[in-house]
Each structure stands twice: as C-alpha cells, then as structure tokens.
C-alpha cells in the first residue's frame, strides 16, 4: 500500500469538490486559478467537468500539464438509459461523442461513465444493464480511436432507479468484459462501495479488468442528502485505508481523486481552506 503521509503527488482534485468552477456556483473560480492552487500545494492532477471548460479544453489541458500535473479525468458521460437519459438515442450518442472529443483535446486520462437508471416500464435491472451495455458497445470504438479511456462507475444502490442501474463492481466488470474494448475499465468510488464487504472478492473476480479511477470522500453517518451531502475524508464512517488497500491490492496505482458534492457545507467554504483540508486529510486518513 502506498504511503501518502509525506506528499500529495498521488492526489487529484475533482473540481466538483469546489462546487464546480462555474460562475454562480461555489466560489466561481476560473480553471486557471484552480490549476495554480492545486499546483502550489503539490497535487498530482485535476479532474474537470466538460461544462467548466468553455470550449478551451486544449488550452486548459496544456496549462495543467505545464503546472506539473496531469488531467486525471473528465466528467461525465450522459446517462445512457433510465428516466434521466434523453429519449432520443442519437442525441445521447452525439453528446457522448462530443465528450470524447473534449477528453481527447484536454488530454484527460479517462472519462467517467455513469450509465443511468432502470429503463421505464422494464422493472428490470438486468434488462437495463443489457441496454446500457449495447449502447456503450456502440460508443467504445469511437473512444478507442481517439485514445480516450472509459471508466465505468458503479453507484450506490440508492441511485439504482434514476442515475445508475450499475450498482456493483461485479456488474461493472461484467459490462467491461462484454464490451471487450481495451480502453474500458472501472472506477471505484468510496461513496458507492464503502458498505460492501464483498468488494475485495468482486475485484478479485474481476480478473484483468482495469481500475481506471479511485474516488475519495466519506459517508457521513447522518447523511442528509444522498447526492449533495458527501463528507470530507475522515468525517464519516467509511474505512478509507482498508478500501484503498483493497483497490491497490487489485492493481490500482493511479491518482486518488477527491470528489465531494456538498452544497450545504464544503461548497460554501473558501476554496483555499477546502484544498488545505483535503491535503491534510489525504496525508493523515486516506
Ligand atoms: Zn465518483
């Protein structure tokens, strides 16, 4: 298991943690300011959201690398199935392809894929997963041609209905195998897997499926909002060290991405304070 107690070179910031860096959201910092603030603290990378880039993906990617960091990822895919997906498949595919283009311009190491919820009227996780797999199979070759990796993120089952019928590492690994592209893998997010005592077994059964991302936050014991009340590492009940040990034991050696959606707490705080807290917690409890 890697030792993070001395530096933050293996730490990446997901900009959602600062309330997204958009006018009117969070502190509204520009990407350049986020890049400088992370570089000053010795972070290893940044994960952006497409809407924050304002058509300047190439420039922002270059700026990040010039500051000594990598662009760890780009968020996130459109929902492929379920109530939040576009009813027009062509629209979903176009949107996804455009995200892939942006990831290539940005030089992002991976795109996060969230597949969407249960197909209306199907009453079936299995059927919804099959449909999502079919759609992703059509998109994966375009990503592969553009050198973009796709990280399938299983979400906590509480989102099963609307945001993700993909709720286990087991099913994510199965989806990767069914699609069979060399550029597809999984992302493990503490928020979604912290409760799952079979994580190690599922990762072991996943065999050579690549782990393309590891996302950090914490699960607050008194969570008030399933989407927007994530905790800072160390403030909740997740066994962070043990989860990382498990994920690294399965071969993950990339950057750890801090992703905290917290509209009532962390998004209201000064970003410098948030970044300093992340650093301190990363070194001491992750
Ligand atoms: Zn995540």
CSV table of C-alpha atoms and ligand atoms in Angstrom, one decimal:
chain,number,residue,atom,x,y,z
A,1,UNK,CA,0.0,0.0,0.0
A,2,UNK,CA,1.4,3.4,-1.0
A,3,UNK,CA,2.4,5.8,1.7
A,4,UNK,CA,0.8,9.3,1.3
A,5,UNK,CA,1.9,10.8,4.6
A,6,UNK,CA,4.6,13.0,3.1
A,7,UNK,CA,3.2,14.4,-0.1
A,8,UNK,CA,0.2,14.9,-2.3
A,9,UNK,CA,1.7,13.8,-5.7
A,10,UNK,CA,-1.0,11.0,-5.8
A,11,UNK,CA,-3.8,13.3,-5.1
A,12,UNK,CA,-6.2,14.7,-7.7
A,13,UNK,CA,-8.9,17.3,-7.3
A,14,UNK,CA,-12.3,16.7,-8.9
A,15,UNK,CA,-13.5,20.3,-9.4
A,16,UNK,CA,-17.0,19.3,-8.3
A,17,UNK,CA,-15.4,19.5,-4.8
A,18,UNK,CA,-15.2,23.3,-5.1
A,19,UNK,CA,-18.9,23.4,-6.1
A,20,UNK,CA,-17.9,23.3,-9.7
A,21,UNK,CA,-15.9,26.1,-11.1
A,22,UNK,CA,-18.6,28.0,-12.8
A,23,UNK,CA,-20.0,31.5,-12.5
A,24,UNK,CA,-22.6,31.5,-9.7
A,25,UNK,CA,-21.6,28.1,-8.3
A,26,UNK,CA,-19.3,27.6,-5.4
A,27,UNK,CA,-16.6,30.3,-5.3
A,28,UNK,CA,-16.8,30.6,-9.1
A,29,UNK,CA,-13.0,30.3,-9.6
A,30,UNK,CA,-11.7,30.1,-13.2
A,31,UNK,CA,-9.9,26.9,-14.2
A,32,UNK,CA,-6.6,28.7,-14.2
A,33,UNK,CA,-7.0,29.7,-10.6
A,34,UNK,CA,-7.8,26.1,-9.6
A,35,UNK,CA,-4.8,24.8,-11.6
A,36,UNK,CA,-2.5,27.3,-9.8
A,37,UNK,CA,-4.0,26.5,-6.3
A,38,UNK,CA,-3.5,22.7,-6.8
A,39,UNK,CA,0.0,23.1,-8.3
A,40,UNK,CA,1.1,25.3,-5.4
A,41,UNK,CA,0.1,22.5,-3.0
A,42,UNK,CA,1.7,19.7,-4.9
A,43,UNK,CA,-1.4,18.0,-6.2
A,44,UNK,CA,-0.7,15.4,-8.9
A,45,UNK,CA,-3.8,16.1,-11.1
A,46,UNK,CA,-7.2,17.6,-11.7
A,47,UNK,CA,-10.5,16.2,-13.0
A,48,UNK,CA,-12.6,18.7,-14.8
A,49,UNK,CA,-16.3,18.7,-15.9
A,50,UNK,CA,-16.9,19.5,-19.5
A,51,UNK,CA,-19.2,22.5,-18.9
A,52,UNK,CA,-16.4,24.2,-17.0
A,53,UNK,CA,-14.0,24.3,-19.9
A,54,UNK,CA,-15.9,26.8,-22.0
A,55,UNK,CA,-14.5,25.4,-25.3
A,56,UNK,CA,-10.9,25.8,-24.1
A,57,UNK,CA,-10.2,22.1,-23.4
A,58,UNK,CA,-6.8,22.1,-25.2
A,59,UNK,CA,-5.6,25.2,-23.5
A,60,UNK,CA,-6.7,24.1,-20.1
A,61,UNK,CA,-5.1,20.7,-20.5
A,62,UNK,CA,-1.8,22.2,-21.6
A,63,UNK,CA,-1.9,24.7,-18.7
A,64,UNK,CA,-2.5,21.8,-16.2
A,65,UNK,CA,0.5,19.9,-17.6
A,66,UNK,CA,2.7,22.9,-17.7
A,67,UNK,CA,1.9,23.3,-14.0
A,68,UNK,CA,3.3,19.8,-13.4
A,69,UNK,CA,0.1,17.9,-13.1
A,70,UNK,CA,-1.9,15.5,-15.2
A,71,UNK,CA,-5.6,15.8,-16.3
A,72,UNK,CA,-6.7,12.7,-14.4
A,73,UNK,CA,-10.2,12.7,-15.9
A,74,UNK,CA,-13.2,14.4,-17.4
A,75,UNK,CA,-16.8,14.1,-16.1
A,76,UNK,CA,-19.1,12.7,-17.1
A,77,UNK,CA,-21.0,10.8,-19.7
A,78,UNK,CA,-24.6,11.5,-20.4
A,79,UNK,CA,-27.0,8.9,-18.9
A,80,UNK,CA,-27.5,6.1,-21.4
A,81,UNK,CA,-30.7,4.6,-20.0
A,82,UNK,CA,-33.4,5.4,-17.5
A,83,UNK,CA,-35.5,8.4,-16.6
A,84,UNK,CA,-32.7,10.9,-16.9
A,85,UNK,CA,-31.5,9.8,-20.3
A,86,UNK,CA,-32.5,11.5,-23.4
A,87,UNK,CA,-35.4,9.7,-25.1
A,88,UNK,CA,-33.5,10.1,-28.4
A,89,UNK,CA,-30.6,7.6,-28.5
A,90,UNK,CA,-29.0,9.6,-31.3
A,91,UNK,CA,-28.8,12.6,-29.0
A,92,UNK,CA,-27.1,10.6,-26.3
A,93,UNK,CA,-24.6,9.2,-28.7
A,94,UNK,CA,-23.8,12.7,-30.1
A,95,UNK,CA,-23.4,14.1,-26.6
A,96,UNK,CA,-21.1,11.2,-25.6
A,97,UNK,CA,-19.0,11.5,-28.8
A,98,UNK,CA,-18.7,15.2,-28.1
A,99,UNK,CA,-17.4,14.4,-24.6
A,100,UNK,CA,-14.9,12.0,-26.1
A,101,UNK,CA,-13.7,14.8,-28.4
A,102,UNK,CA,-13.3,17.1,-25.5
A,103,UNK,CA,-11.4,14.5,-23.5
A,104,UNK,CA,-9.0,14.0,-26.4
A,105,UNK,CA,-8.4,17.8,-26.7
A,106,UNK,CA,-7.9,18.1,-22.9
A,107,UNK,CA,-5.6,15.1,-22.8
A,108,UNK,CA,-7.7,13.5,-20.0
A,109,UNK,CA,-6.6,10.1,-18.9
A,110,UNK,CA,-10.2,8.8,-18.6
A,111,UNK,CA,-13.9,9.8,-19.0
A,112,UNK,CA,-16.2,8.8,-16.1
A,113,UNK,CA,-19.2,6.9,-17.3
A,114,UNK,CA,-22.5,6.9,-15.3
A,115,UNK,CA,-24.9,4.6,-17.1
A,116,UNK,CA,-28.3,5.8,-15.9
A,117,UNK,CA,-31.2,4.2,-14.1
A,118,UNK,CA,-33.8,1.5,-14.8
A,119,UNK,CA,-35.5,1.6,-18.2
A,120,UNK,CA,-39.1,2.9,-17.8
A,121,UNK,CA,-41.6,0.1,-17.6
A,122,UNK,CA,-39.0,-2.7,-17.6
A,123,UNK,CA,-38.9,-3.2,-13.8
A,124,UNK,CA,-35.6,-4.9,-14.6
A,125,UNK,CA,-32.1,-4.0,-13.6
A,126,UNK,CA,-30.8,-6.8,-15.8
A,127,UNK,CA,-32.6,-5.6,-18.9
A,128,UNK,CA,-31.5,-2.0,-18.2
A,129,UNK,CA,-27.9,-3.2,-17.8
A,130,UNK,CA,-28.1,-5.1,-21.1
A,131,UNK,CA,-29.4,-2.0,-22.9
A,132,UNK,CA,-26.7,0.2,-21.4
A,133,UNK,CA,-24.1,-2.3,-22.5
A,134,UNK,CA,-25.4,-2.3,-26.1
A,135,UNK,CA,-25.3,1.5,-26.2
A,136,UNK,CA,-21.8,1.6,-24.7
A,137,UNK,CA,-20.6,-1.0,-27.2
A,138,UNK,CA,-21.5,1.4,-30.0
A,139,UNK,CA,-19.6,4.3,-28.3
A,140,UNK,CA,-16.5,2.5,-27.1
A,141,UNK,CA,-14.8,2.1,-30.6
A,142,UNK,CA,-15.0,5.9,-31.1
A,143,UNK,CA,-13.4,6.5,-27.8
A,144,UNK,CA,-10.7,3.9,-28.6
A,145,UNK,CA,-9.9,5.6,-31.9
A,146,UNK,CA,-9.5,8.9,-30.1
A,147,UNK,CA,-7.3,7.4,-27.4
A,148,UNK,CA,-9.8,8.0,-24.6
A,149,UNK,CA,-10.4,5.5,-21.8
A,150,UNK,CA,-13.9,4.9,-20.4
A,151,UNK,CA,-14.2,4.4,-16.6
A,152,UNK,CA,-17.5,2.7,-15.7
A,153,UNK,CA,-18.5,3.8,-12.2
A,154,UNK,CA,-20.9,1.6,-10.3
A,155,UNK,CA,-23.0,3.8,-8.0
A,156,UNK,CA,-24.5,3.1,-4.6
A,157,UNK,CA,-27.8,1.2,-5.0
A,158,UNK,CA,-29.7,4.2,-3.7
A,159,UNK,CA,-29.3,5.6,-7.2
A,160,UNK,CA,-30.4,2.4,-8.9
A,161,UNK,CA,-33.7,3.8,-10.1
A,162,UNK,CA,-32.7,7.0,-11.7
A,163,UNK,CA,-28.9,7.5,-12.1
A,164,UNK,CA,-27.3,4.1,-12.3
A,165,UNK,CA,-28.7,0.6,-12.7
A,166,UNK,CA,-25.0,-0.3,-12.4
A,167,UNK,CA,-24.5,-0.7,-8.7
A,168,UNK,CA,-21.8,-3.3,-8.2
A,169,UNK,CA,-18.2,-3.8,-9.2
A,170,UNK,CA,-19.3,-7.3,-10.2
A,171,UNK,CA,-21.7,-5.9,-12.9
A,172,UNK,CA,-19.2,-3.2,-14.0
A,173,UNK,CA,-16.5,-5.8,-14.6
A,174,UNK,CA,-19.0,-7.9,-16.5
A,175,UNK,CA,-20.0,-5.0,-18.6
A,176,UNK,CA,-16.3,-4.3,-19.4
A,177,UNK,CA,-15.8,-7.9,-20.5
A,178,UNK,CA,-19.0,-7.9,-22.6
A,179,UNK,CA,-17.9,-4.7,-24.4
A,180,UNK,CA,-14.4,-6.1,-24.7
A,181,UNK,CA,-12.6,-2.9,-25.7
A,182,UNK,CA,-9.0,-2.3,-24.5
A,183,UNK,CA,-9.9,1.2,-23.4
A,184,UNK,CA,-12.6,0.3,-21.0
A,185,UNK,CA,-12.3,-0.2,-17.2
A,186,UNK,CA,-13.9,0.6,-13.9
A,187,UNK,CA,-13.8,3.5,-11.4
A,188,UNK,CA,-14.2,2.7,-7.7
A,189,UNK,CA,-15.7,5.5,-5.6
A,190,UNK,CA,-15.6,5.2,-1.8
A,191,UNK,CA,-19.1,6.8,-1.6
A,192,UNK,CA,-20.6,4.0,-3.6
A,193,UNK,CA,-18.7,1.0,-2.2
A,194,UNK,CA,-17.8,1.7,1.4
A,195,UNK,CA,-20.6,-0.6,2.7
A,196,UNK,CA,-19.8,-3.5,0.5
A,197,UNK,CA,-17.9,-6.2,2.4
A,198,UNK,CA,-17.6,-8.2,-0.8
A,199,UNK,CA,-15.5,-5.5,-2.6
A,200,UNK,CA,-12.3,-7.5,-2.3
A,201,UNK,CA,-13.9,-10.6,-3.7
A,202,UNK,CA,-15.6,-8.7,-6.5
A,203,UNK,CA,-12.3,-7.1,-7.5
A,204,UNK,CA,-10.6,-10.4,-7.4
A,205,UNK,CA,-13.3,-12.0,-9.6
A,206,UNK,CA,-12.9,-9.0,-12.0
A,207,UNK,CA,-9.6,-10.5,-13.1
A,208,UNK,CA,-7.8,-8.3,-15.5
A,209,UNK,CA,-10.4,-5.6,-15.8
A,210,UNK,CA,-8.5,-2.4,-15.3
A,211,UNK,CA,-9.2,0.0,-12.5
A,212,UNK,CA,-9.1,3.4,-14.1
A,213,UNK,CA,-10.1,5.6,-11.2
A,214,UNK,CA,-10.4,5.7,-7.4
A,215,UNK,CA,-12.6,8.4,-5.9
A,216,UNK,CA,-12.3,9.7,-2.3
A,217,UNK,CA,-14.8,11.3,0.1
A,218,UNK,CA,-16.6,9.9,3.1
A,219,UNK,CA,-20.0,8.7,4.1
A,220,UNK,CA,-21.5,10.8,6.8
A,221,UNK,CA,-23.4,8.8,9.5
A,222,UNK,CA,-26.2,11.4,9.4
A,223,UNK,CA,-26.2,12.0,5.6
A,224,UNK,CA,-29.0,14.5,4.8
A,225,UNK,CA,-28.9,14.4,1.0
A,226,UNK,CA,-27.8,11.3,-0.9
A,227,UNK,CA,-26.5,13.4,-3.8
A,228,UNK,CA,-25.1,16.6,-2.3
A,229,UNK,CA,-24.1,15.8,1.3
A,230,UNK,CA,-20.9,13.8,0.8
A,231,UNK,CA,-18.4,14.1,3.7
A,232,UNK,CA,-14.7,15.1,3.8
A,233,UNK,CA,-12.4,12.2,4.3
A,234,UNK,CA,-12.2,11.5,8.0
A,235,UNK,CA,-15.6,13.0,8.9
A,236,UNK,CA,-17.6,9.9,8.2
A,237,UNK,CA,-17.8,6.1,8.7
A,238,UNK,CA,-16.0,4.7,5.7
A,239,UNK,CA,-12.9,2.6,6.3
A,240,UNK,CA,-10.8,4.6,3.9
A,241,UNK,CA,-7.5,2.9,4.5
A,242,UNK,CA,-8.9,-0.5,4.1
A,243,UNK,CA,-10.8,0.3,0.9
A,244,UNK,CA,-7.6,1.8,-0.6
A,245,UNK,CA,-5.6,-1.2,0.4
A,246,UNK,CA,-8.2,-3.4,-1.3
A,247,UNK,CA,-8.2,-1.3,-4.5
A,248,UNK,CA,-4.4,-1.1,-4.7
A,249,UNK,CA,-4.3,-4.8,-4.0
A,250,UNK,CA,-6.3,-5.3,-7.1
A,251,UNK,CA,-3.7,-3.4,-9.1
A,252,UNK,CA,-4.7,0.3,-8.9
A,253,UNK,CA,-1.7,2.7,-8.9
A,254,UNK,CA,-3.1,5.9,-10.3
A,255,UNK,CA,-4.1,9.2,-8.6
A,256,UNK,CA,-6.7,9.3,-5.9
A,257,UNK,CA,-9.4,11.7,-6.9
A,258,UNK,CA,-11.2,13.7,-4.2
A,259,UNK,CA,-14.9,14.2,-5.2
A,260,UNK,CA,-17.1,15.8,-2.6
A,261,UNK,CA,-20.5,17.1,-3.6
A,262,UNK,CA,-21.6,19.1,-0.6
A,263,UNK,CA,-23.9,22.1,-1.3
A,264,UNK,CA,-24.6,23.0,2.3
A,265,UNK,CA,-21.1,22.6,3.7
A,266,UNK,CA,-17.9,22.4,1.6
A,267,UNK,CA,-19.2,24.3,-1.4
A,268,UNK,CA,-19.9,27.2,0.9
A,269,UNK,CA,-16.3,27.4,2.2
A,270,UNK,CA,-13.3,29.2,0.9
A,271,UNK,CA,-11.7,27.0,-1.7
A,272,UNK,CA,-8.2,27.6,-0.2
A,273,UNK,CA,-9.5,26.2,3.1
A,274,UNK,CA,-11.1,23.2,1.3
A,275,UNK,CA,-7.9,22.4,-0.6
A,276,UNK,CA,-5.8,22.7,2.6
A,277,UNK,CA,-8.2,20.4,4.4
A,278,UNK,CA,-8.1,17.9,1.6
A,279,UNK,CA,-4.3,17.8,1.7
A,280,UNK,CA,-4.2,17.3,5.4
A,281,UNK,CA,-6.8,14.6,5.4
A,282,UNK,CA,-5.2,12.9,2.4
A,283,UNK,CA,-1.9,12.6,4.2
A,284,UNK,CA,-3.5,11.5,7.5
A,285,UNK,CA,-6.6,9.4,7.0
A,286,UNK,CA,-6.7,8.1,3.4
B,1,LIG,ZN1,-17.1,9.2,-8.3
